[in-house]
Coordinates of C-alpha atoms in Angstrom, one line a residue:
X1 CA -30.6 -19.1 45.8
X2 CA -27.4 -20.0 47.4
X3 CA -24.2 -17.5 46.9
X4 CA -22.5 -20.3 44.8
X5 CA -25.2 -21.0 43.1
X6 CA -26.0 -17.2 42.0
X7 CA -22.2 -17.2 41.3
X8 CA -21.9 -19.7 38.4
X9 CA -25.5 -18.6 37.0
X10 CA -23.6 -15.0 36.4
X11 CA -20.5 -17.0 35.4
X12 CA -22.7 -18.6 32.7
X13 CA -24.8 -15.8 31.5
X14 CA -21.3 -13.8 30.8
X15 CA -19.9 -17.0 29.1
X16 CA -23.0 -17.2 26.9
X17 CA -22.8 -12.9 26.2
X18 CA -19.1 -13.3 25.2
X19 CA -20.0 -15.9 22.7
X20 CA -22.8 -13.6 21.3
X21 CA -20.5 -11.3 20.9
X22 CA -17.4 -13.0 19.4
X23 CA -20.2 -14.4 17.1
X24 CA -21.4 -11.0 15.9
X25 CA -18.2 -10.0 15.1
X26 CA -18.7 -7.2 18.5
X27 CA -16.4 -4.0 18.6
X28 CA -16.2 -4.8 22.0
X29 CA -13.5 -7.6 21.2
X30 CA -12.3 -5.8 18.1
X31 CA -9.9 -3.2 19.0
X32 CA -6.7 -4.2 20.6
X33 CA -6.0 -0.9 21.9
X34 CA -9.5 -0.8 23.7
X35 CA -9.5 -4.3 24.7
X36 CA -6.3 -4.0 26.4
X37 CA -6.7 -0.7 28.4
X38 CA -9.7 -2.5 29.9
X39 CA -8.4 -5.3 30.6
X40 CA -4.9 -3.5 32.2
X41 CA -7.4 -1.6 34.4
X42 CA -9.2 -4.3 35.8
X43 CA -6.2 -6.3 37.3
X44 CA -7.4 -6.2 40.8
X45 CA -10.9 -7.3 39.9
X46 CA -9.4 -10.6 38.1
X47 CA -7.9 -11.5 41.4
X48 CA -11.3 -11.9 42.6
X49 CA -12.2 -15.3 42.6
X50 CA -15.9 -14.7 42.4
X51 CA -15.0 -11.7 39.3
X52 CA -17.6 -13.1 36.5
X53 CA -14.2 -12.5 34.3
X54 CA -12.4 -14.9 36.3
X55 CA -15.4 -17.7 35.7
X56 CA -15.0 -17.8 32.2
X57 CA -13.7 -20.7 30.9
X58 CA -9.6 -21.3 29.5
X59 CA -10.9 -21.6 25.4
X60 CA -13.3 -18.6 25.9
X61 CA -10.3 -16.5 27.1
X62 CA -8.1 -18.0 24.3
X63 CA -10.7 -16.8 22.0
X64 CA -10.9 -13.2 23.1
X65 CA -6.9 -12.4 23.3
X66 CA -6.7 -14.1 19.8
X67 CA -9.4 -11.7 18.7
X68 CA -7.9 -9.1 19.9
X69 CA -4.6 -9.6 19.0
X70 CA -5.4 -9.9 15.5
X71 CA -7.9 -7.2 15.2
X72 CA -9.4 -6.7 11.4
X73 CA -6.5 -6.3 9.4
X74 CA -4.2 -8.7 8.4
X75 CA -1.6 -5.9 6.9
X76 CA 1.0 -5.7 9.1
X77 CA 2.3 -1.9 9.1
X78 CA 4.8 -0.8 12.2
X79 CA 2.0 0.9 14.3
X80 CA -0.1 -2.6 14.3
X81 CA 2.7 -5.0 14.5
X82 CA 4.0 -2.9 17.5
X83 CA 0.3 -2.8 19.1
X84 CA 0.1 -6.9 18.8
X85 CA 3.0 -7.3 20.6
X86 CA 2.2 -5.1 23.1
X87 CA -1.0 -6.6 23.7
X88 CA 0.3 -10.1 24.3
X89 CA 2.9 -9.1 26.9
X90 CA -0.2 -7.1 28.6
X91 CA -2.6 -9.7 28.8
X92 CA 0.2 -12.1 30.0
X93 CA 1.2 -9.6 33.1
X94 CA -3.1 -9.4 34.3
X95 CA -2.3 -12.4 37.0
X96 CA -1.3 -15.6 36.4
X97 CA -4.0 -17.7 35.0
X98 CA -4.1 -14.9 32.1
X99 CA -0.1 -15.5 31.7
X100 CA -0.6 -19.4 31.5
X101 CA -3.3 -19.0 28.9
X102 CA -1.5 -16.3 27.0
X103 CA 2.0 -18.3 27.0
X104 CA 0.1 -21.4 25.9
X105 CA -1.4 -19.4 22.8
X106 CA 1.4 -19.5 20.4
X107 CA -0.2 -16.9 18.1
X108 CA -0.1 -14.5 20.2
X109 CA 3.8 -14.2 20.4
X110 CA 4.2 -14.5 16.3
X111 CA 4.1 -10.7 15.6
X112 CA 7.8 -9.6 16.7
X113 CA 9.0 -6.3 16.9
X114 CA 12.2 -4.9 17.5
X115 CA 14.3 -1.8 18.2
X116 CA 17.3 -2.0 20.4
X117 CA 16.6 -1.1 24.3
X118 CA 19.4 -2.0 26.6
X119 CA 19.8 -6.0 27.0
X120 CA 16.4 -6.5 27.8
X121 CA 15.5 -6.5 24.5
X122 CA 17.7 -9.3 23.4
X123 CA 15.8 -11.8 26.1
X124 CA 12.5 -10.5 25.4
X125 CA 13.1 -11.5 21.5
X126 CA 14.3 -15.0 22.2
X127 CA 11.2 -15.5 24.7
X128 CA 8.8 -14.3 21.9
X129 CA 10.4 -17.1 19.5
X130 CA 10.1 -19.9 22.3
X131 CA 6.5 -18.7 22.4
X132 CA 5.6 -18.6 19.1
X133 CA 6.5 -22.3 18.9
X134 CA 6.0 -23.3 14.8
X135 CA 3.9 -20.7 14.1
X136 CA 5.2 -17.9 11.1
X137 CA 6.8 -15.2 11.8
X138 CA 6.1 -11.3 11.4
X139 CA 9.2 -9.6 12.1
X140 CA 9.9 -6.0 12.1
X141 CA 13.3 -4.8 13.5
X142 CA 13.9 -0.9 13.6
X143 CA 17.0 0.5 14.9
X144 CA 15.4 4.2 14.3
X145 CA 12.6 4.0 16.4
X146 CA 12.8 6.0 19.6
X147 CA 16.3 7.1 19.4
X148 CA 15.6 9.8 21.2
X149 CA 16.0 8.1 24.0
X150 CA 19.2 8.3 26.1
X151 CA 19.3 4.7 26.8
X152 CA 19.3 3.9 23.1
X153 CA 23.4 4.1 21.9
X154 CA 23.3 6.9 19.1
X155 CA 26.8 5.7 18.0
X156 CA 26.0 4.5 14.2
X157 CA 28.2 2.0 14.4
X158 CA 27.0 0.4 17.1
X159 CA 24.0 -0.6 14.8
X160 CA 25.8 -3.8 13.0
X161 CA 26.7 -4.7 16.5
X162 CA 22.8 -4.5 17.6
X163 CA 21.5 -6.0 14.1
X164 CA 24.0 -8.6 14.4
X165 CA 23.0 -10.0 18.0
X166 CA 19.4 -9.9 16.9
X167 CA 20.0 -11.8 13.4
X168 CA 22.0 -14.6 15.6
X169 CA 18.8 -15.3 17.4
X170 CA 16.5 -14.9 14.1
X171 CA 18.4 -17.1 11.6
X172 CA 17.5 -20.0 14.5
X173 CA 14.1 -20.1 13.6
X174 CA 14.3 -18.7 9.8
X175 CA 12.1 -21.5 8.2
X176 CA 9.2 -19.8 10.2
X177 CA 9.8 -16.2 8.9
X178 CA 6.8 -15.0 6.8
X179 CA 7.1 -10.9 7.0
X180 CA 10.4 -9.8 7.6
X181 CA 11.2 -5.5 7.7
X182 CA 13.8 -4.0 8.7
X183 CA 14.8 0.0 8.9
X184 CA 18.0 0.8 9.1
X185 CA 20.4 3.6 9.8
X186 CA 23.3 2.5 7.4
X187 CA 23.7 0.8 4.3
X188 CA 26.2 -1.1 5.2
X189 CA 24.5 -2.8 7.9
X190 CA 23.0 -5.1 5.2
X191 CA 26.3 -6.8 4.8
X192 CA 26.1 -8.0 8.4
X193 CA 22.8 -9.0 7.7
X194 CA 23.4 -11.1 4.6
X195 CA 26.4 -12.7 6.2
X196 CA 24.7 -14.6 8.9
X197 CA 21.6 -15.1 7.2
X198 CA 22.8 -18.0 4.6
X199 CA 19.9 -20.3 5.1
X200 CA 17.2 -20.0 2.5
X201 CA 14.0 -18.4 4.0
X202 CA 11.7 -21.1 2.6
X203 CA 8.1 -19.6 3.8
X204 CA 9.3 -16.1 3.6
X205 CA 6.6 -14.5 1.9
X206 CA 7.0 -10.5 2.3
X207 CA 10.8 -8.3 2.6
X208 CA 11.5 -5.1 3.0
X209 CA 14.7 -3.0 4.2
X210 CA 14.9 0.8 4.7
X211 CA 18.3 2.2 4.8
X212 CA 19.6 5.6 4.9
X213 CA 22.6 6.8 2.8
X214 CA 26.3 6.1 4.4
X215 CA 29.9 7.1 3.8
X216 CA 30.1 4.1 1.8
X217 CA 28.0 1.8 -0.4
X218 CA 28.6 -1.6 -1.4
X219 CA 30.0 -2.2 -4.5
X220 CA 27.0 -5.0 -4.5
X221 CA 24.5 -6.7 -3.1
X222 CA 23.9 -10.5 -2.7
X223 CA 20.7 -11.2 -1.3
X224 CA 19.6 -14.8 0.7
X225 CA 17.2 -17.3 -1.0
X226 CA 13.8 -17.0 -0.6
X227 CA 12.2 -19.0 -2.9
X228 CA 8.7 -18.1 -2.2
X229 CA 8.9 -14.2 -1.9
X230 CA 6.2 -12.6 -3.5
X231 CA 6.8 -9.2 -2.4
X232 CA 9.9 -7.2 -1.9
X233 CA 10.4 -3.1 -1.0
X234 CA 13.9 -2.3 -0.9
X235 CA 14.3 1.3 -0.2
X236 CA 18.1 2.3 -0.2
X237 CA 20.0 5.0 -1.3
X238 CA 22.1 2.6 -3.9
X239 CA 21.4 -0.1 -5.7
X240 CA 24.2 -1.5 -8.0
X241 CA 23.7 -3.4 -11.3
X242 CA 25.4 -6.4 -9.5
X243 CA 22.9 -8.2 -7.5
X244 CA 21.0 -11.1 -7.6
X245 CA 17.0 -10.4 -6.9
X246 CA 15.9 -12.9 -10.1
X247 CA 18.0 -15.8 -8.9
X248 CA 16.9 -15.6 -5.2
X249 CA 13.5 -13.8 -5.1
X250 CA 12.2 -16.5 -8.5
X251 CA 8.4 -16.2 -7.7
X252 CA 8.4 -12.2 -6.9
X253 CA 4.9 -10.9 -8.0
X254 CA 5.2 -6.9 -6.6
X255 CA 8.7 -5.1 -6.9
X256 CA 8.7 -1.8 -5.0
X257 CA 12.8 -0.1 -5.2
X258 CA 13.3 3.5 -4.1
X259 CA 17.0 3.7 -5.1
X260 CA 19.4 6.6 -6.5
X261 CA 19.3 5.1 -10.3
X262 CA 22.8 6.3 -11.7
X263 CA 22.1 6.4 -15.8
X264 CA 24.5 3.9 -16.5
X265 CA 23.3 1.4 -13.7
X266 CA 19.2 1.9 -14.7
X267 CA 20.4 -0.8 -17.2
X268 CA 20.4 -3.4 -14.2
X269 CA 16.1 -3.9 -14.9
X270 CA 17.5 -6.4 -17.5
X271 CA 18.7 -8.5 -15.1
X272 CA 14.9 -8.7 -13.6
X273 CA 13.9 -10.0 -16.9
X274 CA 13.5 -13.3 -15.8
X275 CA 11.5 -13.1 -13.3
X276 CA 8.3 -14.8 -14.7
X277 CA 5.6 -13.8 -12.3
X278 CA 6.8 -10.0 -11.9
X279 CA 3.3 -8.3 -11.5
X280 CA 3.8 -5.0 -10.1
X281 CA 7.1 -3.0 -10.5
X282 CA 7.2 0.9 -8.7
X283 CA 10.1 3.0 -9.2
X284 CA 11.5 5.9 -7.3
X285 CA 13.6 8.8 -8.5
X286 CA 14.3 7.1 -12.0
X287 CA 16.8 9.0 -13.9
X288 CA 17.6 7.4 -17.6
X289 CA 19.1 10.2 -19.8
X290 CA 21.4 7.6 -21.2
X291 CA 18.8 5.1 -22.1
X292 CA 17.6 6.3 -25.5
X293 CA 21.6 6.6 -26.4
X294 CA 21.4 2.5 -27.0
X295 CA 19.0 2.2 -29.5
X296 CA 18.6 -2.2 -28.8
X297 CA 17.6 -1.7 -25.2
X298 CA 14.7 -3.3 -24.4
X299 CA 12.9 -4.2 -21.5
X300 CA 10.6 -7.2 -21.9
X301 CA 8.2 -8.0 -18.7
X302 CA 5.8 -10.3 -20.0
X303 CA 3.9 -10.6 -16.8
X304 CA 4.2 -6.9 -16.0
X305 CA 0.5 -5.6 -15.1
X306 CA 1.2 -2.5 -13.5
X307 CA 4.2 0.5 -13.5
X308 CA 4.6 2.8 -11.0
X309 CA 7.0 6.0 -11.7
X310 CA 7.4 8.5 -8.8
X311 CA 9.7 11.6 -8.3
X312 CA 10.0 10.9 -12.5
X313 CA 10.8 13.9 -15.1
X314 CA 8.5 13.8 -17.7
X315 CA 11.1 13.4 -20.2
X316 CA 12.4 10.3 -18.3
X317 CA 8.6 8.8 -18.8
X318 CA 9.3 9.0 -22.2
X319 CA 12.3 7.4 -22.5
X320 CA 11.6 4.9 -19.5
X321 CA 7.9 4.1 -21.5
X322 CA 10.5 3.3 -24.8
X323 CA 12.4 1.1 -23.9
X324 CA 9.8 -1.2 -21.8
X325 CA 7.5 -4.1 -24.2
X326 CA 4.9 -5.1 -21.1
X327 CA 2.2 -6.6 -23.5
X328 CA 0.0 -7.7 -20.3
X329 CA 0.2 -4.0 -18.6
X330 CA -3.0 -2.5 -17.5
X331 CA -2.2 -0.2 -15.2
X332 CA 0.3 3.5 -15.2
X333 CA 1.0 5.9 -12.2
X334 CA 2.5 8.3 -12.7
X335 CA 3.6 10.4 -9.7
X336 CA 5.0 13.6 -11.1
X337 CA 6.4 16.2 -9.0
X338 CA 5.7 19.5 -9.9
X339 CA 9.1 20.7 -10.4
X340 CA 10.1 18.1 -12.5
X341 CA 6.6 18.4 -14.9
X342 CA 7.3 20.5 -17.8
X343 CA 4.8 21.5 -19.8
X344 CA 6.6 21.9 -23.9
X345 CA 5.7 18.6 -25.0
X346 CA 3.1 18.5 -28.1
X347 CA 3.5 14.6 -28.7
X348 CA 2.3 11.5 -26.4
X349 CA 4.4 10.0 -24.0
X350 CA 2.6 6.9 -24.9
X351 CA 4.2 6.3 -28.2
X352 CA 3.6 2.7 -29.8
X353 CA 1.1 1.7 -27.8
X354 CA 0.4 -1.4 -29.4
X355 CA 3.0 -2.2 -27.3
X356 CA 0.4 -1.5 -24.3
X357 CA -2.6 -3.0 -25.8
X358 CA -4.3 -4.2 -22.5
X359 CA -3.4 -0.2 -21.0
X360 CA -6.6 1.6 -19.3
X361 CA -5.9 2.9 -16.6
X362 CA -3.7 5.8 -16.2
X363 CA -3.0 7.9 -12.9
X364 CA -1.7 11.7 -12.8
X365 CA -0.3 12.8 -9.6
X366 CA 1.5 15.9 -8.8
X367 CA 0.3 18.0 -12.3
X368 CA 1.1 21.5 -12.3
X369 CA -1.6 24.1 -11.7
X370 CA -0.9 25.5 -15.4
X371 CA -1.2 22.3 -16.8
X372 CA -4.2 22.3 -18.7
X373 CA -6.0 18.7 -19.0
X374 CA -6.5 19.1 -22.8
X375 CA -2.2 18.7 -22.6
X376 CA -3.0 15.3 -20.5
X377 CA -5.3 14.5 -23.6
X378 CA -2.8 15.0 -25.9
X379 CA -0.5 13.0 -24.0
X380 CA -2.8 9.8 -24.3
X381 CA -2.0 10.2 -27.9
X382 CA -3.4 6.7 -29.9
X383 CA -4.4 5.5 -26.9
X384 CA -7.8 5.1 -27.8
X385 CA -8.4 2.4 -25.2
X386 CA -7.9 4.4 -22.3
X387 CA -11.0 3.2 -19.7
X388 CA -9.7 4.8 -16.5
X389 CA -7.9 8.2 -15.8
X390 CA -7.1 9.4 -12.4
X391 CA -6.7 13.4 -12.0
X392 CA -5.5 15.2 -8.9
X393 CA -6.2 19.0 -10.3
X394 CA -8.7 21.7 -10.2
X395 CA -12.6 20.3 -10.7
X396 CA -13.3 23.5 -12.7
X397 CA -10.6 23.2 -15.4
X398 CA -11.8 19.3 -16.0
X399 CA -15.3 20.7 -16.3
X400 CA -14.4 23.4 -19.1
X401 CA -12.2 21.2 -20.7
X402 CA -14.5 18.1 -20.8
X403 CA -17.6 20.1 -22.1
X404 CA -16.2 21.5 -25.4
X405 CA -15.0 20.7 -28.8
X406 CA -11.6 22.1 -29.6
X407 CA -11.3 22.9 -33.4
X408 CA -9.6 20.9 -35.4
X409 CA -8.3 18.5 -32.0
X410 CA -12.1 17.4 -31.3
X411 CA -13.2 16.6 -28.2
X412 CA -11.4 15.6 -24.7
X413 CA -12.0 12.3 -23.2
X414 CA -14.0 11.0 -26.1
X415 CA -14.9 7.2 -24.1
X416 CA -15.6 9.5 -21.2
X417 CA -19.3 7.6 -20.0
X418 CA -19.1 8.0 -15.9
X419 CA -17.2 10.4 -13.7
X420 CA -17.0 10.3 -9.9
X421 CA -15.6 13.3 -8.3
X422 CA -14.0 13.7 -4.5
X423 CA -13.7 17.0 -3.8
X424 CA -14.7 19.2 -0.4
X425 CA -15.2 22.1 -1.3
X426 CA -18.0 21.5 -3.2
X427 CA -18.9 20.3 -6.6
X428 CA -20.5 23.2 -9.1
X429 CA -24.0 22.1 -9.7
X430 CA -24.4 24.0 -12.9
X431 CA -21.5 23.4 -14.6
X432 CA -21.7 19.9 -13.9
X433 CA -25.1 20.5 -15.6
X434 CA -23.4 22.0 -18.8
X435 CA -21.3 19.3 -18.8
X436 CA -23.8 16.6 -19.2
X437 CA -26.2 18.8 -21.3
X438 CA -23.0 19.7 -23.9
X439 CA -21.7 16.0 -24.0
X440 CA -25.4 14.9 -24.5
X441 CA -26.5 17.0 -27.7
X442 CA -22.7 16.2 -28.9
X443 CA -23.0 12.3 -29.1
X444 CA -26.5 13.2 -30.9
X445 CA -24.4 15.2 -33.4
X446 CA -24.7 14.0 -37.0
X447 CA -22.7 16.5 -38.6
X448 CA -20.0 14.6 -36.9
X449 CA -18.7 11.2 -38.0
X450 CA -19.0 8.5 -34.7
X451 CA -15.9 8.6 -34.2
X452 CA -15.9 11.9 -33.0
X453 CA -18.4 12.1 -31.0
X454 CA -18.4 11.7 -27.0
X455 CA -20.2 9.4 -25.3
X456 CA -22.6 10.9 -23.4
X457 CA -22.0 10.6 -19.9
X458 CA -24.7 7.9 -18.1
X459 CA -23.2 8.2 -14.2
X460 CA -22.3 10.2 -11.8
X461 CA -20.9 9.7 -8.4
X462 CA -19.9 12.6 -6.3
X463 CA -18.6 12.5 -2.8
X464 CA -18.6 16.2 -1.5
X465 CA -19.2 18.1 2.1
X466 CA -21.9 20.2 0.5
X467 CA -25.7 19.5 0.3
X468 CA -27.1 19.8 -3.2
X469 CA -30.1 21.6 -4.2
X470 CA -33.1 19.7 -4.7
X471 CA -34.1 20.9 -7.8
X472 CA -30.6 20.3 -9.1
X473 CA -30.6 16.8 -7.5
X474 CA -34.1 16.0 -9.4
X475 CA -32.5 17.3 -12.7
X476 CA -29.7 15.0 -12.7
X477 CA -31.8 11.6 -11.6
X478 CA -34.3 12.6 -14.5
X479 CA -31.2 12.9 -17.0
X480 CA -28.9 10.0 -16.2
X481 CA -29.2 6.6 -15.7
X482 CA -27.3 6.9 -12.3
X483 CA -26.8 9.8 -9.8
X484 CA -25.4 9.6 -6.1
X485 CA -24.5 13.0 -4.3
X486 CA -22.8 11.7 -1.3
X487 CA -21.3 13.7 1.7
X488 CA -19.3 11.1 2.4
X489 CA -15.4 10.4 1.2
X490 CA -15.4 7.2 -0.6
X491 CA -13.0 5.4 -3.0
X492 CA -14.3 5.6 -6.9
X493 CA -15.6 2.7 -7.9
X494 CA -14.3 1.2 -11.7
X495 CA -16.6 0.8 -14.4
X496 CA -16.4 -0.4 -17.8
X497 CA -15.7 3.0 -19.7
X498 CA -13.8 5.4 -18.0
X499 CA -13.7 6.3 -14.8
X500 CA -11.8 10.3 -14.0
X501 CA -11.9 11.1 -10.5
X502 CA -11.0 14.6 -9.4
X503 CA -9.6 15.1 -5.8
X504 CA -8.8 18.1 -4.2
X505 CA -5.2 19.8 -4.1

């Protein structure tokens, strides 16, 4: 066999391994990170003309950068949108038949991001859009990353200067933005922004700004079109009641604003009323003393499926949960920090629920340790169609409190018919026992009227670092319909009663 001959048989048995591979969905061509420390560190081999790397053909090459520019996710957070970018510009600087492929694969240049680093990173943003060609945009501009560094100016307001000169490039191609985040250092910055970007964003799909507190906030804010938006994060330290999010956000499905709420200006969710396809609305640091003092406010979402309250007093649940009519809602989180829990309430925060009457599921975050979860019970109130309640406390206090009848109160949970339980230090075998054996003889009660009695419970799922005993893990298959004892951390998985998960503090 001739040298050239032995060459393009080794050329094709590679060829017809990387195919196996992409097919087969190898990790070999999965990780970007991997993928491109390999391919950085064989440089000088690609130079080789008789390097089975350099036989492969131009489309097979295509087809391993674009898989692993892309990866397996297709959730662009800052870590991943700065790794794609990255690994384009260090497949392109291999040698130069890489860099022809590379610049002729427009994908690979449609993940931008940004932070300001000397002029250079002005010219290397407008070569990325003449790259990209038509394809969308993912563009994430942050003016805090790495400002430790000297050659980064720390002057603040230098940052409108530096937004500025990158929105002037941007707004060129803004009909191809599709993900668009930006963190800033000032508030005011988003003036500039707004200013130069007065062309709607027609296949903008995803916003969000970060913004940290300045000397001075504007008296409002007047956002660009975007007519398709679906989701949008703002996360400033201000938000007025003048703005327009329902006018130029129209088909927003998931509204996520971590804002100082004054009590007057809280009132400004009226003005998100008509947004028709508003599906998923979180909240941050939600203060609404004043709310109850206007006994007409209402909030009426009637596509609302799912609330989100974080950093929340319990009494401002209350009077946030009063004022809102979200008939379709199925979903409440409630992430309660412990100083702002108190634990005097005797009546449910749930009041009215047929104003919820599609509500089951329910999350708890942040309870206090004295916070007993026969008070969590009581604040479900009517809710009798609670399916799903999430728990982050003390797997010992839910056991107790699930496993007996409270006089004259009854019992806790009463729907409760599976539990799955994360927890790493170890689940109790016994009195997880107790717990199924007293729920058991209680649904069998007759003394009681069926109301009243529990269900008994049919599964459980625990995911723990401990082993189980055998002869405990023989009692439970023999005395439920379904029993897993994992060492593994998994998500819970929903069923059709109720679900409680316990993690650990």
């Amino acid at each position: 066999m001739t040298k050239v001959s032995a060459r393009h048989e080794e050329a094709g048995t590679h060829e017809d391994t990387v195919d196996a591979a992409m097919n087969h969905g190898s990790d070999e061509l999965s990780r970007p990170r991997e993928l491109c420390t390999r391919l950085v560190s064989n440089c000088d081999i690609s130079a080789s003309k008789v390097a089975p790397i350099h036989c492969l053909s131009e489309d097979v090459l295509r087809l391993i950068f674009q898989t692993g520019w892309k990866w397996d996710s297709d959730i662009l957070d800052e870590d991943l949108s700065r790794e794609r970018m990255q690994f384009s510009i260090c497949i392109a600087s291999v040698c130069r038949a890489w860099r022809t492929i590379a610049h002729a694969t427009s994908r690979l240049w449609s993940v931008i991001y940004f932070f300001p680093d000397r002029q250079r990173s002005l010219v290397a943003l407008e070569s990325f859009l003449c790259l990209s060609r038509r394809q969308k945009l993912s563009i994430s501009i942050s003016y805090r990353y790495g400002r430790e560094d000297a050659a980064i100016p720390q002057d603040m307001s230098m940052e409108h200067v530096w937004v500025a000169a990158v929105m002037r490039l941007l707004v060129k191609h803004v009909d191809r933005w599709e993900l668009l985040v930006m963190e800033l250092e000032d508030i005011r910055t988003t003036e500039t922004i707004f200013s130069i970007w007065t062309t709607p964003a027609v296949a903008l799909k995803q916003l969000v700004l970060y913004a940290e507190p300045g000397v001075e906030h504007p008296e409002s804010m007047s956002f660009p079109s975007a007519p398709e938006l679906r989701s949008l994060e703002l996360l400033i330290p201000l938000l007025s009641q003048t703005h327009n999010i329902a006018s130029s956000f129209p088909a927003l499905e998931n509204l996520v604003l971590g804002t100082s709420f004054p009590d007057a200006d809280f009132r400004f969710l009226r003005t998100l009323q008509p947004i028709q396809h508003l599906c998923h609305l979180a909240l941050t640091g939600v203060l609404c003393d004043m709310l109850l003092q206007d006994p007409n406010l209402k909030f009426h979402f009637s596509a609302l499926e799912s609330l989100h309250l974080e950093a929340t007093p319990i009494d401002h649940v209350y009077e946030c949960l009063s004022v809102l009519e979200a008939p379709l809602l199925t979903t409440l989180r409630l992430d309660l920090e412990n100083e702002h829990f108190i634990t005097t309430h005797t009546g449910p925060f749930i009041r009215q629920p047929e104003r919820f009457p599609l509500l089951h599921s329910i999350v708890f975050a942040g309870l206090e340790p004295n916070l007993g979860l026969s008070n969590v019970s009581q604040f479900l109130g009517s809710l009798k169609s609670a399916q799903v309640l999430f728990i982050g406390h003390r797997i010992e206090e839910f056991m107790k409190a699930a496993s007996l009848c409270r006089p004259r109160e009854g019992w806790c949970f009463v729907r409760l018919a599976s539990l799955t339980i994360s927890y790493d230090s170890g689940v109790p075998p016994q009195a997880l026992r107790d717990l199924v054996e007293a729920r058991r003889t209680a649904s069998c009660a007759e003394h009681l009227p069926e109301q009243l009695r529990p269900l008994k419970i049919e599964e459980i799922q625990v995911n723990t670092s401990v082993e189980l005993p055998t002869g405990d893990r023989r009692w439970f298959e023999a005395n439920l319909r379904k029993f897993t004892w994992s060492k593994d951390q998994q998500q819970p998985c929903l069923n059709g009663w109720m679900e409680f998960t316990v993690l650990s503090p």
